[in-house]
């Protein structure tokens, strides 16, 4: 091939599907339909469903204390500035930026760091995160000054990761340099090591600031870390490879977007846009010939996103990203390697020697994150998860075995039922079981076993008739009512004829947040009733819970991150794609932001705005709610190829110089009070 460097470009931008910015002429009529439907929902449903929806759950008495205001801060305005802004009376400070040393020989950050050094440092492109109190007994009770911060690193920006090597070249955001049809092996290693999960001990200092502590539990899990495959897919023919002929193990976790926290104090990291890390060049009659478990997820036929399969060393750990059928049997090549990705992966942050486990019963798709219903002694464990791609589905897993606090562990996730959601037009909904013999899933269509169904979760949900959604991102469960909220970030590909009440807008540029209540407030139920919490957008094209337009203090677009704090405050984070930020119809929203909402009144107020080119993603507080951690991902992603070639970046956050770096932000209230009050 060529002797000159070439660039690879993703089909999409960054890690998001492309968005178009056409306006939506039919919006007002859709809003009218929604409002009248909401009226019907609250007043005209059959007696049992109507009562189910409006009746407060018994836990409602545990509201924030009467003195605690849900939205007690002054809104911050939209911003195009290259900084973090928080309300008056709050302070935001940066910790754990990409490249911060946390383990091993603790190599200092430099854009010249080697691949091995990156494996001892915080990864790039921070996403979901959780603060585990240091006692290690509960994910949400214990120390509020000392703990393990565990976070995902979703993807990479090669031109920043290799800023020293790539300086002066005209490169876009996902481009890598390929020469002689090979990639530099250490660049590939560095990219793999910049993915995955970081476990970092952090503690509050005497002066009130937070700092990283050296700790034997500090750990990097990367695209190369050995992992177990558990659940119904373990040992299946579909995951047998040269590396694991018995189909029980694989290497690494990739594109770790949002996360989950189990009731038994472990961390779940979710594999989202993993398909692009592979290629499958298998052909029949000179035409691509991909199995459905690759084709339905978009595994490329030419080159992978970063070309790892082209690593000059030819090492097996990188060659495996070429899933082309090359040998006589699946245990002699990597035709099945992509089937080991697309899962939820369990990590025990308190045991640095533990092997992460891919929990296959939660399904295989573009997992955004996972959120649990409240764990109730003697009842099943229930976990909700969204598949973030256009027209994909919302799922829930219900365990077969009941939860028992004293003995609960990850094996609870290995036996149960995976369901896909169907949102009916009348405000009711159904959970469709994805299991052999149910909802049209039969051996005749290749769904004869649970392993076949789970590896092909999307195809199974298609067959079962689930509702095609506008890119389900994070979910959150209201601790006071048990209602489940999900962000639908946007879907500009929805046509007028595809509009239906749960996805009420054609060419949905701005997204919405839906919520539902399970029948009889039982998270294991197979029926639910749903409503729209907010339709995001500018004043002219948005509606809050009360039917009013969003205004200067509340307007937002492309909701993504979503989290309830323990007082019942809903935090909403935005991810307007970098090619849309501060442009066209999206200009009014400024840089990506975080807002807080009162789920009872529906009031929404902007709490934080971020620097240029980034998205805000990941949010958690300490148990006392007096320290909040959020992540800023991909600052400066709006840097053009020409600007990069000229040595300038669109953002200098957080250092004010050098390459932009994803980082965690610690937010405290100057009077020491809970965040948001
Ligand atoms: Fe990684 Fe769907 O956001
Ligand atoms: Ca993103
Ligand atoms: Ca996201
Ligand atoms: Ca997103």
mmCIF file of C-alpha atoms in Angstrom, residues 135-301:
data_model
loop_
_atom_site.group_PDB
_atom_site.id
_atom_site.type_symbol
_atom_site.label_atom_id
_atom_site.label_comp_id
_atom_site.label_asym_id
_atom_site.label_seq_id
_atom_site.Cartn_x
_atom_site.Cartn_y
_atom_site.Cartn_z
ATOM 1 C CA UNK A 135 -15.234 1.239 53.813
ATOM 2 C CA UNK A 136 -16.156 -0.937 50.837
ATOM 3 C CA UNK A 137 -19.464 -2.113 52.270
ATOM 4 C CA UNK A 138 -22.043 -0.048 50.383
ATOM 5 C CA UNK A 139 -22.056 1.910 47.127
ATOM 6 C CA UNK A 140 -23.866 4.865 48.703
ATOM 7 C CA UNK A 141 -23.223 4.785 52.450
ATOM 8 C CA UNK A 142 -19.988 5.412 54.296
ATOM 9 C CA UNK A 143 -17.225 7.992 54.134
ATOM 10 C CA UNK A 144 -17.914 11.255 52.359
ATOM 11 C CA UNK A 145 -14.257 12.295 52.482
ATOM 12 C CA UNK A 146 -12.381 9.188 51.320
ATOM 13 C CA UNK A 147 -13.203 6.642 48.643
ATOM 14 C CA UNK A 148 -12.503 4.981 45.336
ATOM 15 C CA UNK A 149 -13.438 7.029 42.311
ATOM 16 C CA UNK A 150 -14.153 4.571 39.496
ATOM 17 C CA UNK A 151 -14.674 5.893 35.987
ATOM 18 C CA UNK A 152 -14.991 4.850 32.365
ATOM 19 C CA UNK A 153 -12.846 6.020 29.450
ATOM 20 C CA UNK A 154 -15.094 5.849 26.438
ATOM 21 C CA UNK A 155 -12.891 6.466 23.423
ATOM 22 C CA UNK A 156 -9.848 8.445 22.333
ATOM 23 C CA UNK A 157 -8.830 11.401 20.246
ATOM 24 C CA UNK A 158 -5.623 10.118 18.579
ATOM 25 C CA UNK A 159 -4.334 13.548 17.567
ATOM 26 C CA UNK A 160 -4.349 14.624 21.239
ATOM 27 C CA UNK A 161 -3.150 11.240 22.548
ATOM 28 C CA UNK A 162 -0.209 11.350 20.105
ATOM 29 C CA UNK A 163 0.080 15.145 20.074
ATOM 30 C CA UNK A 164 3.890 15.094 19.958
ATOM 31 C CA UNK A 165 4.087 12.588 17.095
ATOM 32 C CA UNK A 166 1.171 14.024 15.148
ATOM 33 C CA UNK A 167 2.089 17.720 15.535
ATOM 34 C CA UNK A 168 1.861 19.687 12.311
ATOM 35 C CA UNK A 169 -0.274 17.139 10.451
ATOM 36 C CA UNK A 170 -3.713 18.028 9.154
ATOM 37 C CA UNK A 171 -5.822 15.567 11.150
ATOM 38 C CA UNK A 172 -9.495 15.454 12.126
ATOM 39 C CA UNK A 173 -10.783 14.185 15.435
ATOM 40 C CA UNK A 174 -10.728 10.427 14.809
ATOM 41 C CA UNK A 175 -7.816 10.265 12.383
ATOM 42 C CA UNK A 176 -4.794 8.042 12.932
ATOM 43 C CA UNK A 177 -1.598 7.849 10.889
ATOM 44 C CA UNK A 178 -1.087 4.732 8.776
ATOM 45 C CA UNK A 179 2.094 4.139 6.788
ATOM 46 C CA UNK A 180 2.717 1.127 4.549
ATOM 47 C CA UNK A 181 -0.694 -0.132 5.630
ATOM 48 C CA UNK A 182 0.635 -0.506 9.166
ATOM 49 C CA UNK A 183 0.088 1.254 12.452
ATOM 50 C CA UNK A 184 2.897 1.984 14.869
ATOM 51 C CA UNK A 185 2.565 -0.719 17.512
ATOM 52 C CA UNK A 186 3.204 1.517 20.497
ATOM 53 C CA UNK A 187 0.588 3.997 19.279
ATOM 54 C CA UNK A 188 -1.913 1.126 19.159
ATOM 55 C CA UNK A 189 -0.892 0.002 22.656
ATOM 56 C CA UNK A 190 -1.283 3.543 23.958
ATOM 57 C CA UNK A 191 -4.731 3.824 22.395
ATOM 58 C CA UNK A 192 -5.841 0.523 23.913
ATOM 59 C CA UNK A 193 -4.459 1.524 27.310
ATOM 60 C CA UNK A 194 -6.269 4.881 27.171
ATOM 61 C CA UNK A 195 -9.587 2.967 27.086
ATOM 62 C CA UNK A 196 -11.345 1.052 29.831
ATOM 63 C CA UNK A 197 -11.748 1.893 33.498
ATOM 64 C CA UNK A 198 -9.707 3.738 36.143
ATOM 65 C CA UNK A 199 -9.948 2.962 39.853
ATOM 66 C CA UNK A 200 -8.442 5.855 41.843
ATOM 67 C CA UNK A 201 -8.436 6.501 45.557
ATOM 68 C CA UNK A 202 -9.339 10.109 46.265
ATOM 69 C CA UNK A 203 -9.633 11.904 49.588
ATOM 70 C CA UNK A 204 -10.527 15.335 50.886
ATOM 71 C CA UNK A 205 -7.585 17.268 52.277
ATOM 72 C CA UNK A 206 -7.478 19.530 55.318
ATOM 73 C CA UNK A 207 -7.946 22.592 53.090
ATOM 74 C CA UNK A 208 -11.144 21.147 51.621
ATOM 75 C CA UNK A 209 -9.682 20.260 48.218
ATOM 76 C CA UNK A 210 -9.577 16.672 46.959
ATOM 77 C CA UNK A 211 -6.453 14.801 45.895
ATOM 78 C CA UNK A 212 -5.441 11.412 44.485
ATOM 79 C CA UNK A 213 -3.883 8.994 46.966
ATOM 80 C CA UNK A 214 -1.428 6.278 46.204
ATOM 81 C CA UNK A 215 -3.253 3.057 47.024
ATOM 82 C CA UNK A 216 -2.822 -0.622 46.144
ATOM 83 C CA UNK A 217 -6.384 -0.611 44.788
ATOM 84 C CA UNK A 218 -5.546 2.031 42.186
ATOM 85 C CA UNK A 219 -5.916 0.156 38.927
ATOM 86 C CA UNK A 220 -6.241 0.447 35.187
ATOM 87 C CA UNK A 221 -8.484 -1.933 33.285
ATOM 88 C CA UNK A 222 -7.901 -1.548 29.539
ATOM 89 C CA UNK A 223 -8.635 -2.937 26.105
ATOM 90 C CA UNK A 224 -6.194 -5.747 26.919
ATOM 91 C CA UNK A 225 -7.157 -6.857 30.448
ATOM 92 C CA UNK A 226 -8.121 -10.568 30.637
ATOM 93 C CA UNK A 227 -11.836 -11.065 31.357
ATOM 94 C CA UNK A 228 -14.264 -13.894 32.026
ATOM 95 C CA UNK A 229 -17.450 -14.441 30.038
ATOM 96 C CA UNK A 230 -20.342 -15.385 32.344
ATOM 97 C CA UNK A 231 -24.017 -16.119 31.933
ATOM 98 C CA UNK A 232 -25.821 -17.999 29.163
ATOM 99 C CA UNK A 233 -23.265 -17.093 26.471
ATOM 100 C CA UNK A 234 -20.317 -18.576 28.415
ATOM 101 C CA UNK A 235 -18.956 -21.512 26.439
ATOM 102 C CA UNK A 236 -21.234 -20.868 23.455
ATOM 103 C CA UNK A 237 -19.919 -21.631 19.983
ATOM 104 C CA UNK A 238 -20.517 -17.959 19.221
ATOM 105 C CA UNK A 239 -17.651 -16.813 21.497
ATOM 106 C CA UNK A 240 -15.068 -19.540 20.832
ATOM 107 C CA UNK A 241 -11.840 -18.046 19.521
ATOM 108 C CA UNK A 242 -8.174 -18.836 19.059
ATOM 109 C CA UNK A 243 -7.564 -17.121 22.422
ATOM 110 C CA UNK A 244 -10.374 -18.956 24.192
ATOM 111 C CA UNK A 245 -11.260 -22.186 22.375
ATOM 112 C CA UNK A 246 -13.805 -23.027 25.088
ATOM 113 C CA UNK A 247 -15.508 -19.625 24.811
ATOM 114 C CA UNK A 248 -15.046 -18.596 28.429
ATOM 115 C CA UNK A 249 -12.576 -15.702 28.241
ATOM 116 C CA UNK A 250 -11.641 -12.634 26.240
ATOM 117 C CA UNK A 251 -9.310 -9.644 26.453
ATOM 118 C CA UNK A 252 -10.396 -6.133 27.292
ATOM 119 C CA UNK A 253 -13.379 -3.863 27.430
ATOM 120 C CA UNK A 254 -13.888 -1.042 24.927
ATOM 121 C CA UNK A 255 -15.929 2.095 24.405
ATOM 122 C CA UNK A 256 -16.982 2.166 28.032
ATOM 123 C CA UNK A 257 -19.715 4.764 28.091
ATOM 124 C CA UNK A 258 -21.915 4.971 31.161
ATOM 125 C CA UNK A 259 -21.868 2.605 34.099
ATOM 126 C CA UNK A 260 -23.936 1.021 36.794
ATOM 127 C CA UNK A 261 -23.515 0.263 40.471
ATOM 128 C CA UNK A 262 -24.739 -3.037 41.875
ATOM 129 C CA UNK A 263 -26.465 -3.380 45.252
ATOM 130 C CA UNK A 264 -23.497 -5.617 46.235
ATOM 131 C CA UNK A 265 -20.988 -2.757 45.820
ATOM 132 C CA UNK A 266 -19.398 -3.545 42.466
ATOM 133 C CA UNK A 267 -19.068 -1.382 39.359
ATOM 134 C CA UNK A 268 -20.571 -2.188 35.965
ATOM 135 C CA UNK A 269 -18.930 -0.740 32.866
ATOM 136 C CA UNK A 270 -20.942 -0.733 29.654
ATOM 137 C CA UNK A 271 -19.599 -1.369 26.144
ATOM 138 C CA UNK A 272 -21.281 1.037 23.727
ATOM 139 C CA UNK A 273 -19.855 1.721 20.252
ATOM 140 C CA UNK A 274 -17.548 -1.325 20.228
ATOM 141 C CA UNK A 275 -18.479 -2.523 16.737
ATOM 142 C CA UNK A 276 -16.224 0.023 15.037
ATOM 143 C CA UNK A 277 -13.097 -1.363 16.722
ATOM 144 C CA UNK A 278 -13.333 -4.459 14.495
ATOM 145 C CA UNK A 279 -13.458 -5.218 10.794
ATOM 146 C CA UNK A 280 -14.758 -8.268 9.015
ATOM 147 C CA UNK A 281 -13.618 -8.571 5.424
ATOM 148 C CA UNK A 282 -15.214 -11.955 4.758
ATOM 149 C CA UNK A 283 -16.752 -12.105 1.282
ATOM 150 C CA UNK A 284 -18.754 -14.511 -0.832
ATOM 151 C CA UNK A 285 -18.835 -13.836 -4.565
ATOM 152 C CA UNK A 286 -16.871 -10.632 -3.856
ATOM 153 C CA UNK A 287 -19.665 -9.300 -1.648
ATOM 154 C CA UNK A 288 -19.391 -8.781 2.129
ATOM 155 C CA UNK A 289 -20.673 -11.812 3.995
ATOM 156 C CA UNK A 290 -21.152 -10.935 7.650
ATOM 157 C CA UNK A 291 -23.158 -12.938 10.189
ATOM 158 C CA UNK A 292 -26.119 -11.087 11.710
ATOM 159 C CA UNK A 293 -24.248 -10.751 15.007
ATOM 160 C CA UNK A 294 -21.796 -8.476 13.156
ATOM 161 C CA UNK A 295 -23.994 -6.898 10.484
ATOM 162 C CA UNK A 296 -26.826 -5.822 12.828
ATOM 163 C CA UNK A 297 -24.269 -3.932 14.948
ATOM 164 C CA UNK A 298 -22.374 -2.265 12.102
ATOM 165 C CA UNK A 299 -19.008 -4.065 12.197
ATOM 166 C CA UNK A 300 -17.138 -2.421 9.274
ATOM 167 C CA UNK A 301 -16.052 -4.463 6.288
#
